[in-house]
């Protein structure tokens, strides 16, 4: 959302009409982003999205490297005759676009959006709205500038965005200090009742069932960041979150050091991502997925012990 709305606000500055289409809903903690009210949710307005994609001259594909990552929206993008541009920093892009700006040597797609604007010679068109969106994406992708993917260039870009008027404290509060009481109680429940500590593997596993999400009125975005709690425990090298989303079991993997989350997600769970942060999915029942995850983790015991 940061990269999409950052680009949207920039294009508006230079007089180009654009529409942001989101393949799914997203958390309330992102509803403050400048331009968010203009975002079209594919799940809610499929016909409108189909028409927008069909008549588009140019389609920017931001922060994903495979069309399956945007679900059914990917089918429309595939059929579109519009020129497609990829801007992304994930490993192993699928190669479905005509051109693009792709590298893993960037903290985030938001950082790449800044480089894209810079290459156009239009940095002066970055106003507070553009800068706020890009800063939000950089901050979240780097976990407040603490991930190894925080490069010198990341801080240089952040400095320019601050010069454009970004209010860092306000952005942090909107994203991290803006959750519901239900979500806060849900996090406590997960950490107290659902967290499994596999000591011999220095691994944490949290497995959440659909009825537990319902009990705490969990909405899209409320589980964001839950997987990271495991890595705050001394000695833990791998944290895994499994969530039953009714039609799919979704997995998040986070690690420290040389534990290849992207390999685990890609080889066993139809997913991918970064080396230390990746996601996957499965259509199997959650109990089977949980046991499968455990058995797979043991294959990496030589790295985890």
PDB file of N, CA and C in Angstrom, residues 29 56 101 109 113 121 129 132 138 175 194 212 229 240 267 298:
ATOM      1  N   UNK A  29      -5.143  -0.041  10.036  1.00  0.00           N
ATOM      2  CA  UNK A  29      -4.012   0.812  10.388  1.00  0.00           C
ATOM      3  C   UNK A  29      -3.345   1.439   9.168  1.00  0.00           C
ATOM      4  N   UNK A  56      -6.660  -0.057 -19.263  1.00  0.00           N
ATOM      5  CA  UNK A  56      -5.399   0.564 -18.837  1.00  0.00           C
ATOM      6  C   UNK A  56      -4.378   0.606 -19.970  1.00  0.00           C
ATOM      7  N   UNK A 101      11.947  -2.277 -12.640  1.00  0.00           N
ATOM      8  CA  UNK A 101      13.034  -1.876 -11.757  1.00  0.00           C
ATOM      9  C   UNK A 101      13.051  -2.908 -10.648  1.00  0.00           C
ATOM     10  N   UNK A 109      10.045  -2.044  -1.732  1.00  0.00           N
ATOM     11  CA  UNK A 109       9.582  -1.507  -3.006  1.00  0.00           C
ATOM     12  C   UNK A 109       9.419   0.009  -2.914  1.00  0.00           C
ATOM     13  N   UNK A 113      10.564   2.820  -5.503  1.00  0.00           N
ATOM     14  CA  UNK A 113       9.709   3.863  -6.067  1.00  0.00           C
ATOM     15  C   UNK A 113      10.433   5.205  -6.008  1.00  0.00           C
ATOM     16  N   UNK A 121      14.062  12.201 -12.782  1.00  0.00           N
ATOM     17  CA  UNK A 121      14.459  13.584 -12.528  1.00  0.00           C
ATOM     18  C   UNK A 121      13.347  14.412 -11.921  1.00  0.00           C
ATOM     19  N   UNK A 129       2.517  14.014   0.818  1.00  0.00           N
ATOM     20  CA  UNK A 129       1.689  12.819   0.639  1.00  0.00           C
ATOM     21  C   UNK A 129       2.504  11.671   0.063  1.00  0.00           C
ATOM     22  N   UNK A 132       5.090  10.516   2.715  1.00  0.00           N
ATOM     23  CA  UNK A 132       4.508   9.803   3.851  1.00  0.00           C
ATOM     24  C   UNK A 132       4.219   8.350   3.497  1.00  0.00           C
ATOM     25  N   UNK A 138       8.805   1.894   3.844  1.00  0.00           N
ATOM     26  CA  UNK A 138      10.200   1.626   4.228  1.00  0.00           C
ATOM     27  C   UNK A 138      10.284   1.251   5.701  1.00  0.00           C
ATOM     28  N   UNK A 175       0.433   3.325  12.553  1.00  0.00           N
ATOM     29  CA  UNK A 175       0.627   1.926  12.171  1.00  0.00           C
ATOM     30  C   UNK A 175       0.735   0.995  13.376  1.00  0.00           C
ATOM     31  N   UNK A 194      -1.103 -20.209  22.657  1.00  0.00           N
ATOM     32  CA  UNK A 194      -0.863 -20.839  21.361  1.00  0.00           C
ATOM     33  C   UNK A 194       0.608 -20.961  20.975  1.00  0.00           C
ATOM     34  N   UNK A 212     -10.892 -19.266  16.454  1.00  0.00           N
ATOM     35  CA  UNK A 212     -10.177 -18.365  17.364  1.00  0.00           C
ATOM     36  C   UNK A 212     -10.125 -16.948  16.797  1.00  0.00           C
ATOM     37  N   UNK A 229       6.972 -11.933  17.064  1.00  0.00           N
ATOM     38  CA  UNK A 229       7.147 -12.082  18.511  1.00  0.00           C
ATOM     39  C   UNK A 229       8.078 -13.251  18.847  1.00  0.00           C
ATOM     40  N   UNK A 240       7.376 -19.344  13.174  1.00  0.00           N
ATOM     41  CA  UNK A 240       6.404 -19.716  12.149  1.00  0.00           C
ATOM     42  C   UNK A 240       4.998 -19.443  12.656  1.00  0.00           C
ATOM     43  N   UNK A 267       9.569 -24.419  -1.550  1.00  0.00           N
ATOM     44  CA  UNK A 267       9.655 -25.850  -1.790  1.00  0.00           C
ATOM     45  C   UNK A 267       8.459 -26.628  -1.262  1.00  0.00           C
ATOM     46  N   UNK A 298      12.412 -29.979  11.016  1.00  0.00           N
ATOM     47  CA  UNK A 298      13.448 -30.919  11.479  1.00  0.00           C
ATOM     48  C   UNK A 298      14.504 -31.177  10.401  1.00  0.00           C
TER      49      UNK A 298
END
